[in-house]
XYZ file of C-alpha atoms in Angstrom:
694
model
C 0.000 0.000 0.000
C 1.470 3.289 -1.034
C 2.002 6.168 1.341
C -0.510 8.373 -0.525
C -3.209 5.742 -0.252
C -2.578 5.343 3.455
C -2.908 9.110 3.944
C -6.204 9.204 1.983
C -7.648 6.319 4.001
C -6.597 8.054 7.207
C -8.278 11.330 6.216
C -11.518 9.614 5.183
C -11.502 7.543 8.348
C -10.887 10.617 10.457
C -13.729 12.514 8.833
C -16.032 9.518 9.259
C -15.035 9.241 12.891
C -15.606 12.964 13.349
C -19.089 12.709 11.784
C -19.833 9.692 13.943
C -18.692 11.482 17.072
C -20.660 14.585 16.037
C -23.736 12.431 15.422
C -23.354 10.769 18.805
C -22.946 14.164 20.470
C -25.996 15.587 18.684
C -28.039 12.488 19.388
C -27.139 12.477 23.082
C -27.037 16.240 23.526
C -29.422 17.689 26.082
C -31.199 20.241 23.893
C -32.795 21.834 26.914
C -29.453 23.549 27.451
C -29.961 25.275 24.086
C -33.390 26.664 25.011
C -32.114 30.065 26.213
C -30.216 30.581 22.977
C -33.131 29.359 20.852
C -35.596 31.546 22.754
C -33.351 34.561 22.309
C -32.824 33.997 18.586
C -36.510 33.300 17.944
C -37.530 36.394 19.894
C -35.120 38.531 17.887
C -36.385 37.054 14.626
C -40.046 38.046 15.150
C -39.733 40.943 17.559
C -41.742 39.165 20.284
C -40.863 37.127 23.346
C -40.739 33.437 22.381
C -40.280 30.859 25.115
C -40.028 27.082 25.150
C -41.103 26.460 28.725
C -41.223 22.649 28.581
C -38.925 19.893 27.396
C -37.041 20.253 24.066
C -35.734 17.241 22.165
C -34.405 16.413 18.692
C -34.748 13.096 16.909
C -33.067 12.377 13.570
C -35.324 10.712 11.054
C -35.388 10.078 7.333
C -38.256 11.583 5.412
C -39.944 8.976 3.165
C -41.590 11.760 1.166
C -38.229 12.942 -0.128
C -37.019 11.490 -3.421
C -33.569 10.423 -4.638
C -30.563 10.761 -2.425
C -32.413 13.120 -0.079
C -34.486 10.180 1.133
C -31.317 8.756 2.767
C -30.541 11.951 4.676
C -31.769 12.202 8.248
C -33.785 15.331 9.131
C -33.905 16.764 12.617
C -37.351 16.083 14.066
C -37.858 18.662 16.781
C -40.304 18.217 19.649
C -40.994 21.199 21.903
C -43.432 21.382 24.787
C -45.236 24.348 26.347
C -44.428 27.107 23.859
C -45.612 30.703 24.218
C -45.358 33.693 21.892
C -45.651 37.149 23.429
C -48.241 39.669 22.357
C -47.939 43.193 20.996
C -47.464 45.825 23.732
C -50.929 47.300 23.129
C -52.795 43.970 22.973
C -55.094 42.861 25.786
C -54.368 39.104 25.855
C -51.180 38.074 27.732
C -49.961 35.927 24.807
C -50.365 36.023 21.062
C -50.234 32.203 20.914
C -49.587 29.213 23.132
C -48.939 25.591 22.231
C -48.944 22.523 24.467
C -46.745 20.584 22.085
C -45.243 21.151 18.657
C -43.495 18.694 16.356
C -41.811 19.452 13.062
C -38.941 18.385 10.829
C -36.475 21.102 9.889
C -34.262 21.483 6.807
C -30.816 22.700 7.875
C -29.241 24.233 4.757
C -31.981 26.872 4.125
C -31.237 28.317 7.568
C -28.128 29.882 6.047
C -30.440 32.032 3.897
C -32.748 32.923 6.818
C -35.416 30.506 5.634
C -37.242 28.114 7.917
C -38.304 25.216 5.676
C -40.597 22.803 7.486
C -42.134 19.837 5.746
C -44.845 19.152 8.278
C -45.967 20.678 11.563
C -48.164 18.937 14.094
C -49.692 21.205 16.743
C -51.241 19.939 19.966
C -53.783 22.153 21.733
C -52.847 25.377 19.952
C -54.394 28.652 21.117
C -54.196 32.096 19.513
C -55.655 35.507 20.321
C -55.791 37.779 17.257
C -56.405 41.472 17.797
C -56.680 44.498 15.487
C -57.287 48.107 16.447
C -59.365 50.682 14.598
C -56.153 52.361 13.347
C -55.138 49.146 11.546
C -52.497 47.852 13.961
C -52.715 44.046 14.133
C -50.905 41.742 16.539
C -50.358 39.160 13.788
C -47.975 41.566 12.002
C -44.446 41.023 13.340
C -41.785 43.731 13.125
C -38.228 44.065 14.400
C -38.112 46.285 17.484
C -34.930 48.099 16.418
C -35.842 49.102 12.868
C -39.600 48.682 12.708
C -39.124 46.700 9.486
C -40.630 43.280 8.789
C -38.566 40.304 9.876
C -36.048 39.075 7.229
C -36.801 35.470 8.103
C -39.093 33.588 5.752
C -41.239 30.757 7.077
C -42.005 28.012 4.554
C -44.393 25.318 5.843
C -45.657 22.597 3.537
C -48.372 21.046 5.695
C -49.829 21.794 9.072
C -51.839 19.457 11.276
C -53.562 20.369 14.515
C -55.359 18.943 17.476
C -57.901 20.350 19.898
C -57.448 24.106 19.923
C -58.874 27.585 20.373
C -58.652 30.850 18.440
C -60.022 34.259 19.355
C -60.458 37.357 17.180
C -61.100 40.880 18.459
C -61.203 43.230 15.461
C -62.326 46.839 15.817
C -62.459 47.319 12.035
C -64.742 44.338 11.457
C -66.553 44.960 14.748
C -65.821 41.333 15.567
C -65.346 39.495 18.861
C -65.251 35.790 17.997
C -64.065 32.580 19.598
C -63.494 29.314 17.698
C -63.092 25.967 19.470
C -61.777 22.911 17.591
C -62.171 19.286 18.747
C -61.469 15.903 17.108
C -64.545 14.187 15.641
C -63.601 10.812 17.102
C -63.249 9.149 13.714
C -62.728 10.622 10.242
C -65.802 11.345 8.113
C -65.399 10.785 4.342
C -65.711 13.967 2.298
C -68.325 12.494 -0.048
C -70.566 11.578 2.911
C -70.939 15.275 3.775
C -70.495 17.126 0.482
C -72.053 14.572 -1.849
C -70.643 12.926 -4.939
C -71.062 16.092 -7.024
C -68.052 17.691 -5.329
C -65.752 14.686 -5.735
C -63.417 15.278 -8.742
C -64.220 13.190 -11.814
C -60.641 13.462 -13.028
C -58.648 10.531 -11.700
C -55.474 12.640 -11.761
C -57.017 15.301 -9.535
C -56.313 15.085 -5.825
C -59.304 13.862 -3.849
C -60.347 15.911 -0.822
C -59.246 14.454 2.479
C -61.614 13.285 5.176
C -63.170 15.532 7.777
C -61.252 15.023 11.034
C -62.156 17.909 13.355
C -65.334 19.661 14.398
C -65.448 23.334 15.338
C -67.796 25.794 17.029
C -67.985 29.556 16.673
C -69.526 32.092 19.045
C -69.439 35.871 19.450
C -70.211 38.919 17.321
C -69.377 39.932 13.755
C -70.187 43.380 12.374
C -71.844 43.928 15.718
C -74.310 41.071 15.063
C -74.708 37.973 17.227
C -72.836 35.138 15.522
C -72.916 31.387 16.064
C -71.673 28.512 13.950
C -70.389 24.986 13.778
C -68.875 22.677 11.198
C -66.090 20.321 10.210
C -62.605 20.603 8.692
C -59.843 18.298 7.599
C -56.914 17.326 9.760
C -53.982 18.336 7.549
C -53.843 21.669 5.755
C -51.590 21.693 2.667
C -50.077 25.185 2.615
C -47.751 24.745 -0.352
C -49.584 22.196 -2.501
C -52.146 24.309 -4.378
C -53.707 21.167 -5.861
C -54.562 19.502 -2.560
C -58.122 20.475 -1.582
C -58.812 21.063 2.107
C -62.350 20.023 3.156
C -64.528 22.575 4.944
C -68.126 22.516 6.157
C -69.922 25.244 8.085
C -73.342 26.286 9.342
C -73.204 29.903 10.498
C -75.831 32.398 11.664
C -74.948 36.104 11.681
C -77.814 38.204 12.916
C -80.792 37.221 10.772
C -78.622 35.707 8.022
C -77.894 31.988 7.905
C -75.263 30.379 5.688
C -74.395 26.743 5.095
C -71.308 25.782 3.064
C -69.782 22.446 2.110
C -66.774 22.022 -0.163
C -63.065 22.643 -0.423
C -60.403 25.310 -0.035
C -57.231 25.121 -2.132
C -53.965 27.049 -1.844
C -54.945 28.571 1.527
C -51.736 30.596 1.994
C -52.468 32.585 -1.159
C -56.259 32.364 -0.721
C -56.344 30.515 -4.004
C -59.848 29.151 -4.632
C -63.100 28.037 -3.040
C -65.414 25.369 -4.413
C -68.483 25.240 -2.215
C -72.128 24.365 -2.125
C -73.682 27.458 -0.569
C -77.073 27.742 1.069
C -78.071 31.220 2.172
C -81.199 32.529 3.886
C -82.300 35.593 5.781
C -84.996 38.149 6.528
C -83.901 40.496 3.704
C -81.163 40.526 1.069
C -80.305 44.074 2.143
C -78.915 42.596 5.373
C -76.060 41.077 3.347
C -74.571 44.520 2.660
C -72.664 44.957 5.963
C -71.440 41.357 5.692
C -70.356 41.269 2.046
C -70.365 44.838 0.712
C -72.753 43.699 -2.051
C -75.594 46.183 -2.627
C -78.882 44.275 -2.778
C -82.475 45.531 -2.428
C -84.757 45.186 0.547
C -86.721 41.976 0.067
C -89.040 39.645 1.974
C -87.413 36.575 3.571
C -85.269 34.667 1.067
C -83.330 31.432 0.679
C -80.929 30.147 -1.989
C -79.017 26.963 -2.752
C -76.269 26.895 -5.355
C -72.666 26.227 -6.324
C -70.127 28.902 -5.345
C -66.783 28.924 -7.123
C -64.344 31.634 -6.067
C -61.128 32.542 -7.865
C -59.457 34.579 -5.181
C -56.159 35.217 -6.996
C -57.643 36.428 -10.285
C -55.298 39.125 -11.747
C -58.055 41.750 -11.925
C -59.431 40.921 -8.483
C -61.230 38.055 -6.820
C -64.212 36.636 -8.742
C -67.136 34.801 -7.118
C -69.463 32.747 -9.340
C -72.731 31.542 -7.844
C -73.861 28.984 -10.401
C -77.155 27.211 -11.039
C -78.715 28.458 -7.841
C -82.344 27.973 -6.911
C -84.007 30.238 -4.422
C -87.122 31.865 -3.063
C -87.845 35.491 -2.228
C -91.028 35.592 -0.212
C -93.261 33.228 -2.182
C -91.494 33.908 -5.497
C -88.980 31.511 -7.009
C -85.639 32.658 -8.424
C -83.021 30.795 -10.472
C -79.895 31.566 -12.455
C -76.236 32.511 -12.293
C -74.613 35.579 -10.781
C -71.010 36.750 -10.673
C -69.473 39.190 -8.218
C -66.079 40.549 -9.275
C -63.826 42.664 -7.089
C -62.058 45.221 -9.226
C -61.425 48.890 -9.893
C -62.974 51.358 -9.590
C -65.616 49.341 -7.700
C -66.968 45.773 -7.507
C -69.515 44.617 -10.079
C -72.438 42.208 -9.881
C -73.582 40.576 -13.115
C -76.054 37.829 -13.780
C -79.038 36.399 -15.555
C -82.024 35.381 -13.457
C -85.332 33.719 -14.184
C -88.513 33.058 -12.263
C -91.478 30.800 -12.948
C -93.721 32.567 -10.435
C -93.136 36.098 -9.210
C -95.435 37.704 -6.642
C -95.823 41.465 -6.830
C -96.097 41.550 -3.033
C -92.482 40.350 -2.907
C -91.388 43.216 -5.176
C -93.134 45.876 -3.099
C -90.091 46.633 -0.887
C -88.095 47.552 -4.011
C -90.187 50.720 -4.254
C -90.535 51.360 -0.547
C -93.656 49.327 0.291
C -92.975 47.246 3.435
C -93.176 43.487 2.997
C -95.830 41.468 4.717
C -98.440 44.222 4.779
C -102.001 43.240 5.441
C -104.502 43.643 2.631
C -106.895 46.540 2.677
C -110.230 45.942 4.337
C -113.106 45.295 1.896
C -115.442 48.167 1.170
C -118.548 48.374 3.293
C -121.432 48.134 0.816
C -123.951 49.401 3.360
C -122.420 52.850 3.519
C -122.199 55.595 0.929
C -119.117 57.238 2.443
C -115.780 55.685 1.501
C -113.814 53.693 4.037
C -111.041 55.809 5.551
C -107.759 54.075 6.251
C -105.713 54.984 9.267
C -103.685 58.113 8.602
C -103.790 60.328 5.553
C -100.498 59.257 3.897
C -100.531 56.417 1.397
C -97.456 56.865 -0.837
C -94.348 54.768 -0.022
C -91.892 56.825 2.036
C -89.108 54.307 2.630
C -85.881 55.892 1.430
C -83.786 54.429 -1.388
C -80.314 53.538 -0.128
C -78.471 55.527 -2.750
C -75.288 55.638 -0.671
C -74.923 51.908 -1.351
C -75.549 52.385 -5.073
C -72.198 54.148 -5.292
C -70.351 51.230 -3.686
C -70.711 48.833 -6.625
C -71.917 48.420 -10.208
C -74.382 45.851 -11.523
C -75.732 44.414 -14.765
C -78.516 41.909 -14.098
C -81.354 40.638 -16.308
C -84.526 39.028 -14.971
C -87.235 37.164 -16.880
C -90.349 35.925 -15.100
C -92.933 33.653 -16.674
C -95.900 34.378 -14.424
C -96.628 37.281 -12.104
C -99.188 37.180 -9.316
C -100.536 40.425 -7.904
C -103.769 39.149 -6.446
C -106.672 37.096 -7.684
C -108.075 40.068 -9.606
C -105.174 41.597 -11.510
C -103.932 39.405 -14.400
C -100.184 39.859 -14.960
C -97.967 37.676 -17.109
C -94.369 37.687 -18.234
C -91.852 40.193 -16.855
C -88.594 41.190 -18.514
C -86.278 43.731 -16.909
C -82.633 44.636 -17.406
C -81.101 46.391 -14.393
C -77.898 48.392 -14.824
C -76.235 50.165 -11.906
C -73.273 52.294 -12.963
C -71.590 55.080 -10.985
C -74.608 55.317 -8.690
C -77.068 55.570 -11.594
C -79.791 52.905 -11.725
C -81.486 52.127 -15.049
C -84.259 49.639 -15.800
C -84.292 49.310 -19.581
C -86.227 47.503 -20.809
C -88.886 47.245 -18.142
C -91.718 45.220 -19.630
C -94.513 42.974 -18.421
C -97.779 41.662 -19.730
C -101.131 42.656 -18.289
C -104.695 41.788 -19.243
C -103.831 40.624 -22.739
C -101.701 43.718 -23.394
C -98.421 44.976 -22.069
C -96.751 47.768 -20.138
C -93.249 48.688 -21.197
C -90.807 51.528 -20.805
C -87.745 52.691 -18.917
C -86.994 53.843 -15.375
C -83.894 55.908 -14.604
C -82.825 56.871 -11.084
C -79.662 58.908 -10.593
C -78.274 58.395 -7.101
C -74.789 59.697 -7.860
C -75.461 62.897 -5.932
C -77.028 63.531 -2.541
C -80.489 64.220 -3.983
C -81.848 61.401 -6.132
C -83.357 62.355 -9.469
C -85.584 60.043 -11.452
C -87.469 59.740 -14.699
C -90.154 57.201 -15.577
C -91.442 56.572 -19.110
C -94.127 53.891 -19.311
C -96.553 52.910 -22.065
C -99.673 50.779 -21.556
C -101.027 49.181 -24.701
C -104.119 47.082 -25.414
C -105.060 46.247 -21.845
C -108.376 44.467 -22.286
C -111.042 45.589 -19.877
C -112.686 42.189 -19.512
C -109.331 40.767 -18.355
C -108.617 43.734 -16.098
C -111.914 43.082 -14.311
C -112.579 39.349 -14.628
C -114.955 39.402 -11.646
C -117.336 41.880 -13.312
C -119.875 39.972 -15.392
C -120.957 42.981 -17.449
C -117.353 43.730 -18.413
C -116.987 40.294 -19.997
C -119.262 41.389 -22.816
C -117.116 44.336 -23.811
C -114.295 44.593 -26.328
C -112.949 47.742 -24.731
C -109.299 48.470 -24.066
C -107.117 50.787 -22.030
C -104.142 52.602 -23.571
C -101.958 55.108 -21.811
C -98.631 56.924 -21.536
C -96.794 58.192 -18.478
C -93.688 60.381 -18.577
C -92.679 62.108 -15.362
C -89.460 63.168 -13.668
C -88.760 64.275 -10.128
C -86.288 64.609 -7.286
C -86.351 62.789 -3.956
C -85.082 59.691 -2.170
C -88.402 57.823 -2.012
C -91.422 57.162 -4.201
C -93.392 59.737 -2.195
C -90.665 62.375 -2.601
C -90.269 61.693 -6.327
C -94.000 62.062 -6.955
C -94.125 65.082 -4.653
C -91.741 66.941 -6.963
C -92.730 65.322 -10.265
C -93.214 67.165 -13.524
C -94.589 65.523 -16.658
C -97.650 64.103 -18.331
C -100.100 61.240 -17.868
C -102.425 60.285 -20.719
C -105.053 57.561 -20.802
C -107.940 56.355 -22.960
C -110.582 53.803 -22.011
C -113.214 52.803 -24.558
C -116.287 50.576 -24.629
C -116.533 49.626 -20.992
C -118.990 49.708 -18.130
C -118.930 51.529 -14.836
C -120.790 50.689 -11.651
C -120.491 50.871 -7.920
C -119.573 47.192 -7.731
C -116.770 47.759 -10.242
C -115.280 50.464 -8.017
C -115.447 48.105 -5.056
C -113.613 45.404 -7.008
C -110.936 47.915 -7.999
C -110.626 49.036 -4.379
C -111.420 52.654 -5.260
C -113.462 53.787 -2.279
C -113.783 57.381 -3.492
C -114.847 56.170 -6.944
C -117.375 53.881 -5.309
C -119.001 56.837 -3.584
C -118.951 59.102 -6.647
C -120.377 56.469 -8.978
C -123.095 55.556 -6.510
C -124.191 59.197 -6.341
C -124.162 59.582 -10.112
C -125.682 56.308 -11.227
C -126.892 54.496 -8.133
C -126.261 50.743 -8.296
C -126.901 50.455 -12.019
C -124.263 49.526 -14.551
C -123.704 52.286 -17.088
C -121.920 51.892 -20.416
C -118.814 54.025 -20.954
C -118.322 55.110 -24.524
C -114.982 56.688 -23.731
C -112.881 57.800 -20.797
C -110.146 60.304 -21.681
C -107.520 61.806 -19.387
C -104.690 64.185 -20.203
C -103.116 65.151 -16.900
C -100.246 67.540 -16.460
C -97.910 67.506 -13.458
C -95.729 70.367 -12.253
C -93.763 70.298 -9.005
C -95.910 67.458 -7.716
C -99.274 69.052 -8.503
C -101.424 67.222 -11.042
C -103.963 69.274 -13.022
C -106.300 67.766 -15.631
C -106.187 69.264 -19.096
C -108.856 66.754 -20.022
C -110.504 64.348 -17.625
C -113.838 63.292 -19.042
C -116.075 60.199 -19.186
C -118.631 59.916 -21.963
C -121.349 57.519 -20.821
C -124.655 56.524 -22.325
C -126.412 58.889 -19.915
C -124.098 61.832 -19.520
C -120.706 63.394 -19.939
C -118.769 63.520 -16.648
C -116.068 66.188 -16.431
C -113.442 66.245 -13.665
C -111.444 69.357 -12.805
C -109.241 70.490 -9.935
C -105.864 69.496 -8.580
C -104.115 66.620 -6.803
C -101.073 67.597 -4.740
C -98.714 64.609 -4.427
C -96.312 66.473 -2.160
C -98.892 67.018 0.550
C -101.024 64.068 -0.608
C -104.123 66.235 -0.818
C -106.779 66.733 -3.508
C -109.421 69.253 -4.438
C -111.456 67.908 -7.356
C -114.830 68.730 -8.910
C -116.931 66.028 -10.608
C -119.542 67.683 -12.831
C -122.190 65.711 -14.779
C -123.878 66.988 -17.937
C -127.039 65.073 -18.846
C -127.703 63.807 -22.358
C -131.240 64.464 -23.544
C -134.033 64.569 -21.010
C -133.060 61.568 -18.869
C -133.329 62.425 -15.188
C -130.166 61.934 -13.152
C -130.289 60.718 -9.608
C -128.031 63.681 -8.915
C -127.826 66.895 -10.907
C -125.349 68.771 -8.686
C -121.573 68.507 -9.024
C -119.627 66.528 -6.461
C -116.433 67.496 -4.680
C -113.528 65.311 -3.567
C -111.270 66.981 -1.019
C -108.864 66.115 1.750
C -105.941 63.700 1.833
C -105.334 60.681 -0.382
C -105.763 58.376 2.579
C -108.784 60.104 4.138
C -110.695 61.941 1.420
C -113.851 63.928 2.000
C -116.512 63.456 -0.680
C -119.741 65.364 -0.872
C -122.364 67.205 -2.963
C -122.222 70.861 -3.931
C -125.223 73.036 -3.292
C -127.658 73.597 -6.188
C -126.591 77.158 -7.121
C -123.072 75.913 -7.813
C -124.507 73.015 -9.765
C -126.467 75.311 -12.019
C -123.401 77.403 -12.710
C -121.207 74.399 -13.464
C -123.717 72.610 -15.654
C -123.260 74.996 -18.545
C -119.477 74.720 -18.481
C -119.130 71.017 -19.102
C -120.925 70.655 -22.399
C -118.561 69.222 -25.006
C -118.918 72.248 -27.223
C -117.204 74.541 -24.729
C -114.272 72.359 -23.696
C -111.333 74.359 -25.003
C -108.480 71.983 -24.091
C -106.966 70.481 -27.258
C -107.354 66.700 -27.465
C -104.845 65.999 -30.247
C -102.367 64.518 -27.810
C -104.756 61.715 -26.984
C -105.612 60.743 -30.559
C -102.362 58.748 -30.835
C -103.624 56.375 -28.151
C -106.477 55.258 -30.404
C -104.102 53.734 -32.970
C -102.974 50.751 -30.826
C -106.557 49.659 -30.263
C -107.569 46.304 -31.705
C -111.260 47.179 -31.810
C -112.603 48.057 -35.234
C -114.362 51.161 -33.993
C -113.138 53.123 -31.053
C -115.771 55.250 -29.373
C -113.103 57.673 -28.198
C -112.486 58.864 -31.757
C -115.718 60.836 -32.188
C -115.421 62.249 -28.675
C -111.878 63.547 -29.185
C -112.667 64.923 -32.610
C -115.636 66.785 -31.184
C -113.478 68.105 -28.342
C -110.925 69.411 -30.856
C -113.528 71.567 -32.625
C -113.712 75.178 -31.451
C -116.944 76.119 -29.691
C -119.649 77.483 -31.903
C -120.370 81.160 -31.605
C -123.879 81.905 -30.366
C -126.408 82.769 -33.095
C -127.099 86.510 -33.400
C -130.286 87.623 -31.785
C -133.203 88.271 -34.142
C -134.511 91.858 -33.869
C -137.993 92.081 -32.539
C -140.597 92.602 -35.127
C -138.674 90.843 -37.891
């Protein structure tokens, strides 16, 4: 053996002996002696007091998950007992976190680059108290005490497992004070048993969700609302493997809102994606605003069930897709897909919804009518005076929440197959496209069927400024009278129709305020119908019931034509033309209706045809508030003076604007045509007096 070979063998043997001795020293070293140094270094690394108060030991183990030559290298498996992490100086809890026992395997070489690479962490009875102040300071943000800069150390954990534990959150920004308790389930529950087969990946290459291992309970307050919840989670959370789904299940109640979710979370460190079955219910969709920031209207109680897929790391902002959901709002059904995208300058809600049955009572809160109102009492047929509801105000006064309109944009379409108002008003399909942009709400088109015809138009509400401005353009075409009043036998014999136009604009944050400042026009034609006291009762028009009973008694009277051309200015409606041509008389209505004060002062003046005797020759008056009107009969001298003013030959208001409403009629002859043509003619000059004696 040569000298060089002997030297090489000696060096290798010495190194091997040194490694062996070092391994024996490390393996037999009492690591509790190193606790002061470790505590000091760890405290310096995160800027908080870190203490290992219990026993510290290190075991060297090979990691079977490593491939190649790394699988033969032993990793230090560290076991530490009774660990505590100090809290921020301003925090209330004595510790940020405590741990009864922690086990993890540590990679040594990355420590040189200030990286803690841990393959797997197992935590026993962890506890954490998270706190955030109103100024944004949070105790989960660690900074170096000397420089105030974030710690240079990087923590890289692949998987984390946990045992029975507790976590608390006190957040002044979220107005939250929550406590979560976690306990083992006893035995694992397969994911498919809870979530169903629909959430199990069909792709064989895709990672299957792990079993549910722990149960949890939640109690406290969120957004100032009482909060309770419970559910299940998996036992091992993959922090670095974005493809490994982590099973979650929760049933949570926040105030009046209840949510139930079942599904998976992937890439939790980066908040990668959610794939959940979501059930949601509550007293009103508007209650979701403080919880989600999504602007939704006031509604009756609702419930939904659908598939929520969230892409939380989308480049333009997180995107939430609620797919194929089925729900109810009040007694109306709702189906479709909606998407909520977080982005600049504000979030946006888009979707396409459909409904088989939509109740108008469930839509009432959208325009300020409270849900669940009781129906009006039926008219008392034994009395001539109209029933007076409690209070004089009848217009909806609930304010639109325009401040929320400016928090998000929306583009949602809704199609409904059948609409139910009550048993008397026949409504059919509804189609509406809602666009909310920069605080401006537009319904275009807004269309629904009624009584064999349709009502269509646009509604624009501008809530971008403090005072809401609105404009409504609606057109009623070919509404068949016999379908409008199916309970009136005499009306079933008619071929009459109703046509009308409405175009008004106003300012105000409620329906009452908008009408109280409205300016515009309302035009309407009704031809070939009947009028009677019973018809007014069916329509719920108590004032009309009284007026008709005084004019015609209980008899049914044929209407040749009803024509109205009403002008509005600053909330005051004044008839240009408001006349009913019946088989017995021409009824002219004059006066004003003040929508701001909800008061009226109207005159109803009959003009007899031929020599038929009316049950009442004197004009009537309608005064007072909309809710409590006062109806009565003028004295005879006023009647005599008014009788000569209502003859068709002296009505000076032009009727050309109403002629266009005759064109949509499907009847071959419209009785309103002759009436309007006669009204357009100038009054005849009186014949010159014949000199006496000639």
